[in-house]
Coordinates of C-alpha atoms and ligand atoms in Angstrom, one line a residue:
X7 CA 81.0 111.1 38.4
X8 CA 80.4 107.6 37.5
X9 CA 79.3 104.7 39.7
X10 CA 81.4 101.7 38.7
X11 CA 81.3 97.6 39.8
X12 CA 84.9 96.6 41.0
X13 CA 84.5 93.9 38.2
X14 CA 84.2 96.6 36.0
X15 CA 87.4 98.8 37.3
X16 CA 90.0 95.6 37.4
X17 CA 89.5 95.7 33.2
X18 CA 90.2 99.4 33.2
X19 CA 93.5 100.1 31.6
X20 CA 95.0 102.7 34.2
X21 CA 94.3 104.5 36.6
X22 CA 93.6 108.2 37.0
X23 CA 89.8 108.4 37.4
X24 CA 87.2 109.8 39.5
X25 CA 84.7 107.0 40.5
X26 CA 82.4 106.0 42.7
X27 CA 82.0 102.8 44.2
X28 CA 79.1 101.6 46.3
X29 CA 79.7 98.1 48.3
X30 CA 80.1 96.3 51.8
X31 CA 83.1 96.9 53.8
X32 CA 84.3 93.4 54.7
X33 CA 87.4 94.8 56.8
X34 CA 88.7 99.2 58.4
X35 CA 91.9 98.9 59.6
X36 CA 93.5 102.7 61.0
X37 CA 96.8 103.7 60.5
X38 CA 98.9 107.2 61.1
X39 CA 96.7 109.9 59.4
X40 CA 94.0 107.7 57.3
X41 CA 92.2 104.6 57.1
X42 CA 92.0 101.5 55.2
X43 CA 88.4 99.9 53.7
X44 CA 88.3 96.3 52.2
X45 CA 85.1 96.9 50.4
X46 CA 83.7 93.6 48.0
X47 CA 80.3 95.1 46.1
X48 CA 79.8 91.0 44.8
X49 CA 80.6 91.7 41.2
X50 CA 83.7 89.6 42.0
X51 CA 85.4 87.6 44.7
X52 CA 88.3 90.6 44.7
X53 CA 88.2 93.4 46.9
X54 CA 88.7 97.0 46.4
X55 CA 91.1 99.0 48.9
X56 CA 90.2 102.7 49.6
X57 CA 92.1 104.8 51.3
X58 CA 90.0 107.4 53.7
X59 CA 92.4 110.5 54.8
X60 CA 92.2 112.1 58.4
X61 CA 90.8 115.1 56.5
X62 CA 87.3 114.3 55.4
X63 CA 84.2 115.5 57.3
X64 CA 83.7 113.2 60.1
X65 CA 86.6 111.3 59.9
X66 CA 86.6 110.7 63.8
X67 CA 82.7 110.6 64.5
X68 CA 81.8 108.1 61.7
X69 CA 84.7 106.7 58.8
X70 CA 86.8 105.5 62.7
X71 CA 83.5 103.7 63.5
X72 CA 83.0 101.8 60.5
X73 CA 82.0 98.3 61.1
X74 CA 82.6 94.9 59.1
X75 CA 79.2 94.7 57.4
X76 CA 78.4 98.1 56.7
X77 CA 77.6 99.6 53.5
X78 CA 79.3 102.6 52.1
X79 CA 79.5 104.9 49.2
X80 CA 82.6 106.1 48.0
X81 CA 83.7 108.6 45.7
X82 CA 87.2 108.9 45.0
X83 CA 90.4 109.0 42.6
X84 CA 91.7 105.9 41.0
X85 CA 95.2 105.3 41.5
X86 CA 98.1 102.6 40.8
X87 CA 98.0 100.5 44.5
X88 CA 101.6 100.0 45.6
X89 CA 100.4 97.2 47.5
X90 CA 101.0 93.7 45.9
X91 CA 98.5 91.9 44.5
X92 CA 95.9 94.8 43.7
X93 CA 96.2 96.7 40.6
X94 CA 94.5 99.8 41.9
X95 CA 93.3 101.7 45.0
X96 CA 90.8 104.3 45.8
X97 CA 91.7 107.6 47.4
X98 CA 88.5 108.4 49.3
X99 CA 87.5 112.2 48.3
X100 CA 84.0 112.0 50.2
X101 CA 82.3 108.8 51.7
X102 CA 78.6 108.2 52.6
X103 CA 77.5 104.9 55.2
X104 CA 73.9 104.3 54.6
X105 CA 74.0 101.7 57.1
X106 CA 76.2 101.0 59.5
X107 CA 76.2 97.5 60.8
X108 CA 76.4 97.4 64.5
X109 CA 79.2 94.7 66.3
X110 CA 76.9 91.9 66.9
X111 CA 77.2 91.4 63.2
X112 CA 77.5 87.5 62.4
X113 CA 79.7 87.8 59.2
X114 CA 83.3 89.3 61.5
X115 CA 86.2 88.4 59.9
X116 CA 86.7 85.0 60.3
X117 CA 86.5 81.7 59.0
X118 CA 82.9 80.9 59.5
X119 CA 82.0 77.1 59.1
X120 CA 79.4 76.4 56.0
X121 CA 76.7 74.5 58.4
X122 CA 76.8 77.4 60.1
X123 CA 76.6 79.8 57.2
X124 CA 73.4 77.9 56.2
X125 CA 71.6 78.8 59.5
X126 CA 72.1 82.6 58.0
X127 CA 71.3 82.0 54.5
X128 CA 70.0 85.5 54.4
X129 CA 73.8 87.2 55.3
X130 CA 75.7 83.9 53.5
X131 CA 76.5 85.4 50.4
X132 CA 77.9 88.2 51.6
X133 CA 80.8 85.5 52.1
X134 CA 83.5 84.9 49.4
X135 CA 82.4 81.3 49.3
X136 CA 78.8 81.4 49.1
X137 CA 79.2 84.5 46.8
X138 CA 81.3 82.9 44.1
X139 CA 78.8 80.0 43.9
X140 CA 76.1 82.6 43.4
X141 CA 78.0 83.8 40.1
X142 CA 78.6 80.7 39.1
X143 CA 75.5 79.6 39.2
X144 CA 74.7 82.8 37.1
X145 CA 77.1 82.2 34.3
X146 CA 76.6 78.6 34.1
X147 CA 72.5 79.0 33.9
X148 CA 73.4 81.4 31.0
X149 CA 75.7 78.7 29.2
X150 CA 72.8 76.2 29.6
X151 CA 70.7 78.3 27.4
X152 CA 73.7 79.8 25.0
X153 CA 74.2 75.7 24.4
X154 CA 71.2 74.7 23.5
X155 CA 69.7 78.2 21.5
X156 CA 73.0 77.8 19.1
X157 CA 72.1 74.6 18.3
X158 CA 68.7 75.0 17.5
X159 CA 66.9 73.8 20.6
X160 CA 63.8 75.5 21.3
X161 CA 63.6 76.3 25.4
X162 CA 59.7 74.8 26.2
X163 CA 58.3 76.0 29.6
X164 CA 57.2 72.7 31.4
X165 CA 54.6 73.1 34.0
X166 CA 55.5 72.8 38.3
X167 CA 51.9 71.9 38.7
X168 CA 50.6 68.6 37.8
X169 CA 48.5 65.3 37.5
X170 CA 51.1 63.0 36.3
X171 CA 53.9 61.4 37.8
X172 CA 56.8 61.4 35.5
X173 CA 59.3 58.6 37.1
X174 CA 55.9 56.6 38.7
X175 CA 58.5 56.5 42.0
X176 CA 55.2 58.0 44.0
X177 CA 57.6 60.7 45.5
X178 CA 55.6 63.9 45.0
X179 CA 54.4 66.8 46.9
X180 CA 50.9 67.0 47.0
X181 CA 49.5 70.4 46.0
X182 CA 45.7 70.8 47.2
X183 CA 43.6 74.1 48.2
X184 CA 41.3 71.6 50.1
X185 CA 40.7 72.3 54.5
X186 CA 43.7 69.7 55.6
X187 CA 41.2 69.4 59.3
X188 CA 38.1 68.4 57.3
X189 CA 38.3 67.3 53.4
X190 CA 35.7 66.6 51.9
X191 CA 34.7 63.0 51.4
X192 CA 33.2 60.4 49.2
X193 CA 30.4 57.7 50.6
X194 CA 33.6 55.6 51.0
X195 CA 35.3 57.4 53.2
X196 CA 38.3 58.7 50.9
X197 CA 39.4 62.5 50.5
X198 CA 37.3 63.8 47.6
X199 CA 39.7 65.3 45.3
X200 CA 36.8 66.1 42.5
X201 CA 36.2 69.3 44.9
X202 CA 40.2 69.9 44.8
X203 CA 41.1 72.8 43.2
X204 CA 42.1 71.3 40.1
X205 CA 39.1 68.4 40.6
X206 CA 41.6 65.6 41.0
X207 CA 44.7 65.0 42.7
X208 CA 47.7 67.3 41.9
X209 CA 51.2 67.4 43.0
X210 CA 54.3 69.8 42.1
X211 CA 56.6 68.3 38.9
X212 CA 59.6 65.9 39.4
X213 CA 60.5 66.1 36.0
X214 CA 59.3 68.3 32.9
X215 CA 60.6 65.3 30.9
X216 CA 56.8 63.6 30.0
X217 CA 55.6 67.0 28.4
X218 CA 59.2 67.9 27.1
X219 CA 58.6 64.8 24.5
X220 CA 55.3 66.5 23.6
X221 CA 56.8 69.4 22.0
X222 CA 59.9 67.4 20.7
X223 CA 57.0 65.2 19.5
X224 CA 56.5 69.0 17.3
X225 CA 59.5 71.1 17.5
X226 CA 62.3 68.4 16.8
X227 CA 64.5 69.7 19.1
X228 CA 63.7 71.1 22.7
X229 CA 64.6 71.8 26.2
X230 CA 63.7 72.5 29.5
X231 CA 65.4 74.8 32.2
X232 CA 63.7 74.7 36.1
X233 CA 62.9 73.8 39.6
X234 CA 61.5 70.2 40.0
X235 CA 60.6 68.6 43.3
X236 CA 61.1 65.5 45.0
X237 CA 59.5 64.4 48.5
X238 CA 61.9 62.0 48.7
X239 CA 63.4 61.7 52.5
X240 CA 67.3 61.7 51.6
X241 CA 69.0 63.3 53.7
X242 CA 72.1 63.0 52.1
X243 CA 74.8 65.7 50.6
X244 CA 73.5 65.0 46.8
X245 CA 70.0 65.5 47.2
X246 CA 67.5 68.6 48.0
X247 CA 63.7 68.8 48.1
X248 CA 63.7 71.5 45.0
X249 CA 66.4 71.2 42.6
X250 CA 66.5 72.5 39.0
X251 CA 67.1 70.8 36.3
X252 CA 67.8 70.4 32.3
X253 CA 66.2 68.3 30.4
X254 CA 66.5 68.0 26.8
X255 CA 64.6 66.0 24.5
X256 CA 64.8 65.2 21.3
X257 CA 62.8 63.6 18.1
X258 CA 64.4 61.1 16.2
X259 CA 67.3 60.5 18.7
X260 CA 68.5 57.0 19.8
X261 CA 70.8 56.5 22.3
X262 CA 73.8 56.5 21.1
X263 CA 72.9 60.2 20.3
X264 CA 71.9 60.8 23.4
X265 CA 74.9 60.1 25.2
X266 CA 77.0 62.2 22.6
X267 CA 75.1 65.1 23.4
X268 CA 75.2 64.5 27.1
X269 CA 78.7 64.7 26.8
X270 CA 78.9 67.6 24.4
X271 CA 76.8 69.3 26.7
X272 CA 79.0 68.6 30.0
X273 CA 82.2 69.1 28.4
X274 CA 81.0 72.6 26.9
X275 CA 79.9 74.0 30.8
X276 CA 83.0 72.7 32.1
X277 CA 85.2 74.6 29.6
X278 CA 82.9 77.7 30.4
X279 CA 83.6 77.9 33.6
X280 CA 87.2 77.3 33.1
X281 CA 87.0 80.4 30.4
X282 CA 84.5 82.7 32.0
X283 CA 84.8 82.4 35.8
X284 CA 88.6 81.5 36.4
X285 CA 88.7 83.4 39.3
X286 CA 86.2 82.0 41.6
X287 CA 87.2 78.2 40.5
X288 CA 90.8 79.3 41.3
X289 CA 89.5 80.6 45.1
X290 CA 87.6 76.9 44.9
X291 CA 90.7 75.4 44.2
X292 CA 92.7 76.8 46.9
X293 CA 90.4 77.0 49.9
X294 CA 87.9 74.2 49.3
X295 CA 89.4 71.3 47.0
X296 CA 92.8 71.6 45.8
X297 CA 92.1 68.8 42.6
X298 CA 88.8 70.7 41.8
X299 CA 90.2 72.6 38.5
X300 CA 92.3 69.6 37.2
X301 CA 89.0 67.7 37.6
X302 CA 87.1 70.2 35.7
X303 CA 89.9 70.5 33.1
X304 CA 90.2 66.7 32.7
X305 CA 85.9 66.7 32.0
X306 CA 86.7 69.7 29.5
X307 CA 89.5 67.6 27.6
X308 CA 89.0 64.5 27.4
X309 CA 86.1 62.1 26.0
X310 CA 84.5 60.1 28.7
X311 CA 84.0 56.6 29.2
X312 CA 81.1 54.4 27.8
X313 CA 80.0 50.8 29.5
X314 CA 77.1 48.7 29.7
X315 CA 75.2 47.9 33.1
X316 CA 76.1 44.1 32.5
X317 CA 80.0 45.3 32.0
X318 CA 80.0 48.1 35.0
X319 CA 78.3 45.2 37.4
X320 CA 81.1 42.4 36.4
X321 CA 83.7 45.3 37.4
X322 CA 82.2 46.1 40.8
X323 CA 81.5 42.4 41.6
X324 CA 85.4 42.0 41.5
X325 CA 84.9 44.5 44.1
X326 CA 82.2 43.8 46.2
X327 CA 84.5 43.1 49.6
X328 CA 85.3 47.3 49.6
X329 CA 81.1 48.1 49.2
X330 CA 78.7 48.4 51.9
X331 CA 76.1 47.1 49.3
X332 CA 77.0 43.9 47.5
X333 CA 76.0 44.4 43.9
X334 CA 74.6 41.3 41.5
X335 CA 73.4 41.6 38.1
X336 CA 69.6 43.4 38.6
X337 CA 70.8 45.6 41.6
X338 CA 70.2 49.2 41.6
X339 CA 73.7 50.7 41.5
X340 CA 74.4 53.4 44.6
X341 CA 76.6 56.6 44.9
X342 CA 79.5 54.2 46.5
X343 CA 79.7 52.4 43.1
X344 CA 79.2 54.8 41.0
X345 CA 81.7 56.6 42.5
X346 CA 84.2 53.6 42.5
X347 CA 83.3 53.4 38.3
X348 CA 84.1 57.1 37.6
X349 CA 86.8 57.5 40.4
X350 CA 88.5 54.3 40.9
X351 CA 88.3 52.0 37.6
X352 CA 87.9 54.9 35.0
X353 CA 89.3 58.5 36.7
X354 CA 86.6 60.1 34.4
X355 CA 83.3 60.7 33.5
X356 CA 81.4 57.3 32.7
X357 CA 78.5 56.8 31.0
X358 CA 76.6 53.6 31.7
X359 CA 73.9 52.1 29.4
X360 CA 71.6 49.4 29.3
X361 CA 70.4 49.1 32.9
X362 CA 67.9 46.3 34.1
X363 CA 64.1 47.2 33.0
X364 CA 63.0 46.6 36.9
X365 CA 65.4 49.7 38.3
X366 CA 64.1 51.8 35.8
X367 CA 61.6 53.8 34.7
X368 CA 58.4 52.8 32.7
X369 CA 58.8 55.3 29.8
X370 CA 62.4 53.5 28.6
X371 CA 62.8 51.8 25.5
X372 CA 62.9 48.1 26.1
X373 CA 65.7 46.2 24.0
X374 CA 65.5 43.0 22.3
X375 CA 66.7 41.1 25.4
X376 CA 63.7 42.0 27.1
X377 CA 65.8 42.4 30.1
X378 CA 67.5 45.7 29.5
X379 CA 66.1 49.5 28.6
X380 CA 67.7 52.2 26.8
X381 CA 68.4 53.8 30.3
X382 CA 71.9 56.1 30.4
X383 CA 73.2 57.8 33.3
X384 CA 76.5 59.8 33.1
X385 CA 78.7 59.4 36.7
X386 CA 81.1 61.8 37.5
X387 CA 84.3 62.0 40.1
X388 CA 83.1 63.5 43.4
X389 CA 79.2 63.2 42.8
X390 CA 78.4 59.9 41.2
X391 CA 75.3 60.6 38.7
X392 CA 75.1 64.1 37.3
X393 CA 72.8 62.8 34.8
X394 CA 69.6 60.4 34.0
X395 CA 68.3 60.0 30.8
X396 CA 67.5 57.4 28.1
X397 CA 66.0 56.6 24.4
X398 CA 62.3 56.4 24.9
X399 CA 59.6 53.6 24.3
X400 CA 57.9 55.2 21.0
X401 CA 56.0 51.8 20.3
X402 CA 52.3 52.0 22.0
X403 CA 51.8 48.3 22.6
X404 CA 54.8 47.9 24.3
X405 CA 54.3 51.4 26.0
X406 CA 51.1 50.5 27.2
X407 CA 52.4 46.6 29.2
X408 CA 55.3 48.3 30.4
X409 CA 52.4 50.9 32.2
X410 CA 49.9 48.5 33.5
X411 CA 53.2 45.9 34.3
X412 CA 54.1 48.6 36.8
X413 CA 50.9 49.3 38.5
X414 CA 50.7 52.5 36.7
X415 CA 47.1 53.6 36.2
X416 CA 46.7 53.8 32.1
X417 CA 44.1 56.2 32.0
X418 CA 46.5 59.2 33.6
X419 CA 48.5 58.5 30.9
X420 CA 46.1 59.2 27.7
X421 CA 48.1 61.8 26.3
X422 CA 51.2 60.6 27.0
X423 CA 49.9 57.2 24.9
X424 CA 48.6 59.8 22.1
X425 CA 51.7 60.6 21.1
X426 CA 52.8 57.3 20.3
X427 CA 49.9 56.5 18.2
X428 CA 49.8 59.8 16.3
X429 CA 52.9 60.0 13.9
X430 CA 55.2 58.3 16.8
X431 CA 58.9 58.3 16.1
X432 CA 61.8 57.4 17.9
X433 CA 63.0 60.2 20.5
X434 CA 65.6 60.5 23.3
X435 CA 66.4 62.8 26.4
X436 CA 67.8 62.9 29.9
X437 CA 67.8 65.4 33.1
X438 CA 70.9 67.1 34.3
X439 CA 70.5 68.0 37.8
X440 CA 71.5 72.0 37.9
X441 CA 73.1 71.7 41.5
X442 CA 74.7 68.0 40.7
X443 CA 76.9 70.4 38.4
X444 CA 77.5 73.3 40.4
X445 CA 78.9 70.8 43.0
X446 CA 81.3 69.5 40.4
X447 CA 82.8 72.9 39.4
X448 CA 83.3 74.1 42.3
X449 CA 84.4 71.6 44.5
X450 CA 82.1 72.1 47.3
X451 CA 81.1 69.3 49.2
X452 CA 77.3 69.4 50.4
X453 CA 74.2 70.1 48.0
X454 CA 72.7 72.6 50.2
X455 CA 75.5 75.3 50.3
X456 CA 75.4 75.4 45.9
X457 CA 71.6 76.4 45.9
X458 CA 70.5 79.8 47.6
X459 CA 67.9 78.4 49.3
X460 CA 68.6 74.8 49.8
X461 CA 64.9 72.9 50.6
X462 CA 65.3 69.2 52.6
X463 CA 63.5 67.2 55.4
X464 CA 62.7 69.7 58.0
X465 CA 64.2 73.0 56.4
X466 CA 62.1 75.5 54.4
X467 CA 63.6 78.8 56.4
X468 CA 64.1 81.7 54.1
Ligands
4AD503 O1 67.6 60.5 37.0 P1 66.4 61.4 37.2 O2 65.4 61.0 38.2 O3 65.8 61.5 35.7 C1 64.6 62.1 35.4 O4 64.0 62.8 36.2 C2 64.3 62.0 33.9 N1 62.8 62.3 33.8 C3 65.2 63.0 33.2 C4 64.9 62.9 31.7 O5 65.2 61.9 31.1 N2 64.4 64.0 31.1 O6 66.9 62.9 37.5 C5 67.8 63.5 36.6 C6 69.0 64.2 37.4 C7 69.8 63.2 38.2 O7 70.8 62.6 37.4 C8 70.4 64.1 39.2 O8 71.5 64.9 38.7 C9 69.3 65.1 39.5 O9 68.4 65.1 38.3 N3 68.5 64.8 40.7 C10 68.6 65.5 41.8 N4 69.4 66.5 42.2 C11 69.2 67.0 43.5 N5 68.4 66.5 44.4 C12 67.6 65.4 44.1 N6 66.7 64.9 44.9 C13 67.7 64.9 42.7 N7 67.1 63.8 42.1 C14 67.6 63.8 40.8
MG504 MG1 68.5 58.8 37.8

């Protein structure tokens, strides 16, 4: 007899068939001769109803005493559910419980609230909620790499561990083998890092992006897929302490290229989701945000916005009386603006280009204004920026003042400086943060319930 996934039995054509069926029982409710079993084995937010008659062995002694939470094993007969809105049912025929889950279960049939849930991140996606993000997240992470592999992008392994700080923003964890109570010292006093494990000071990756342009700098065409780290101490509902991310990068790209493939890129995972995981965006839609699909379908359809800094900063200065920050021309622009841009002024995705040089990082490409770098960032409804990228400084002279300019030590940055004075070329990338786009498809509200194991100022449990 075969073992079938309940994803696997809704495509089945009719019913008839002996099967068995392994899962958790979410619900066991008794009625005149037999009993009913909501089991849900994850394969899909539905469940599967079987039907357990008064005449199996230990009907009374152990299917009566089936508890929310447990796990069973059913064998049984397929059959047409009279029952609305289930296409089948399964007529128990034997039924095994390798593990009964006593009452003190947390998970009872209930709505339980998602702070809470997060307390019992090991149980949470045994919930509808936390279970659909997980297959999202699964399909989506597979779309990344369909996206990019189709159109020749070659997927480049970017090291966690290491030496150089990508945006120069100082916000790194520091990885180090040496005693924390005594560390070695130099004459002056200072932490000798020479006897660190890696014989100088090393921290874990905030962005692959710096070693991404290497191989672009060879392969044309490349991109990066994982976990990146920021010791940054926001506690906000946008931002987590290990987040993964996307970074593309690619030779001979300028802006204007960028931004067309940022969008490309968006507007294909969007329409994924809408294609391959209907189901769980439509249990989004009704039980967390109600405009969640229209929002997604509206990112799928239609082409998004484009502005300049110096245009998006005359638009919110108009504004300025509704903003807890004032903005001026040269301010760093936060999530309450942003989300004004793509939510208020535009009711789309935006893409804004041409920020100040000062809020930006050192590797941009500086324009002919001398004010302005090729920075882009693309701001969506709900999150504000989903993505950071820009055309890269590819000249070395101008590379080099823009590093020492920002207090950026020049040597750490060697090999980064080889590559622009060995066969340099214009190039262009940016960094879509994984979770920044999981929030957006499904509607949910806080950072830390989209990542399994959500890391932030004073939580590393699980
Ligand atoms: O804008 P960021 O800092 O850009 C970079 O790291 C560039 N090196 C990327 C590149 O050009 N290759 O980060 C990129 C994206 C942001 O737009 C945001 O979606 C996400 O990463 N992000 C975070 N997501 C969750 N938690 C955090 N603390 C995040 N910080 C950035
Ligand atoms: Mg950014």
């Amino acid at each position: 007899m075969e073992t079938i996934r309940i994803s696997d039995i809704l495509k089945l054509e009719k019913s008839g068939l002996e099967l068995t069926v392994n899962g958790w029982v979410r619900t066991r409710r008794d009625a005149r001769g037999f009993c009913f079993l909501e089991i849900n084995d994850g394969s899909c937010l539905a469940n599967l109803q079987v039907i357990a008659p008064e005449t199996l062995p230990d009907y009374d002694t152990l299917i009566q005493k089936i508890t929310t939470g447990s796990s069973v094993s059913v064998k049984g007969t397929l059959v047409d559910s009279p029952a609305q809105g289930q296409k089948f049912e399964l007529h128990a025929l034997s039924l095994d419980v390798p593990g009964l889950a006593p009452q003190d279960y947390p998970l009872q049939k209930k709505k339980h609230s998602l702070e809470f849930l997060r307390e019992i991140a090991h149980l949470r996606p045994r919930t509808n909620s936390i279970g659909a993000v997980a297959r999202i997240r699964s399909s989506l992470s597979y779309a990344v790499h369909t996206f990019f592999q189709e159109r020749g992008f070659c997927y480049v392994h970017t090291p966690i561990i290491t030496a150089s700080d990508c945006e120069g923003a100082g916000e790194m964890f520091r990885v180090s083998t040496l005693d924390s109570d005594k560390p070695p010292r130099t004459p002056d006093g200072k932490v000798d890092y020479s006897k660190d494990f890696f014989g100088k000071p090393a921290s874990l990756t905030v962005s692959g992006q710096l070693e991404g342009e290497i191989y672009a700098m060879a392969l044309g065409k490349i991109y990066t897929f994982g976990p990146t780290f920021r010791a940054e101490n926001s506690n906000t509902p946008r931002h987590l302490a290990e987040f993964w991310m996307i970074e593309p990068e690619v030779a001979f790209y300028r802006l204007a290229d960028d931004m067309n493939l940022a969008e490309e890129f968006v507007r294909y995972l969007a329409k994924h989701a809408l294609d391959k995981n209907l189901a769980d965006l439509e249990f989004f839609n009704e039980r967390i945000d109600n405009g969640v699909i229209d929002r997604v379908k509206n990112i799928a359809e239609s082409p998004f916005e484009r502005i300049s800094y110096t245009d998006a900063i005359t638009i919110l200065e108009k504004n300025n009386d509704r903003f807890e920050y004032k903005v001026k021309w040269g301010s760093d622009i936060q999530s309450e603006h942003e989300r004004y841009l793509t939510e208020v002024t535009f009711g789309k995705p935006v893409i804004v280009h041409d920020y100040p040089k000062d809020i930006k990082a050192f590797y941009m490409r500086l324009n002919d204004d001398n004010k302005t770098v090729r920075a882009m960032d693309v701001l969506v409804p709900k999150i504000g920026e989903l993505i950071g990228g820009s055309e890269r400084e590819e000249r070395l002279d101008v590379l080099t003042n823009r590093i020492t300019a920002m207090g950026l030590d020049e040597k750490s940055y060697w090999w980064y400086l080889d590559l622009r004075k060995f066969g340099s070329a214009p190039h262009a990338g940016f960094g879509l943060g994984f979770e920044r786009l999981i929030l957006l498809l499904t509607g949910m509200q806080n950072i830390r319930d989209v990542i399994p194991f959500p890391r932030y100022p004073g939580n590393a449990e699980f």
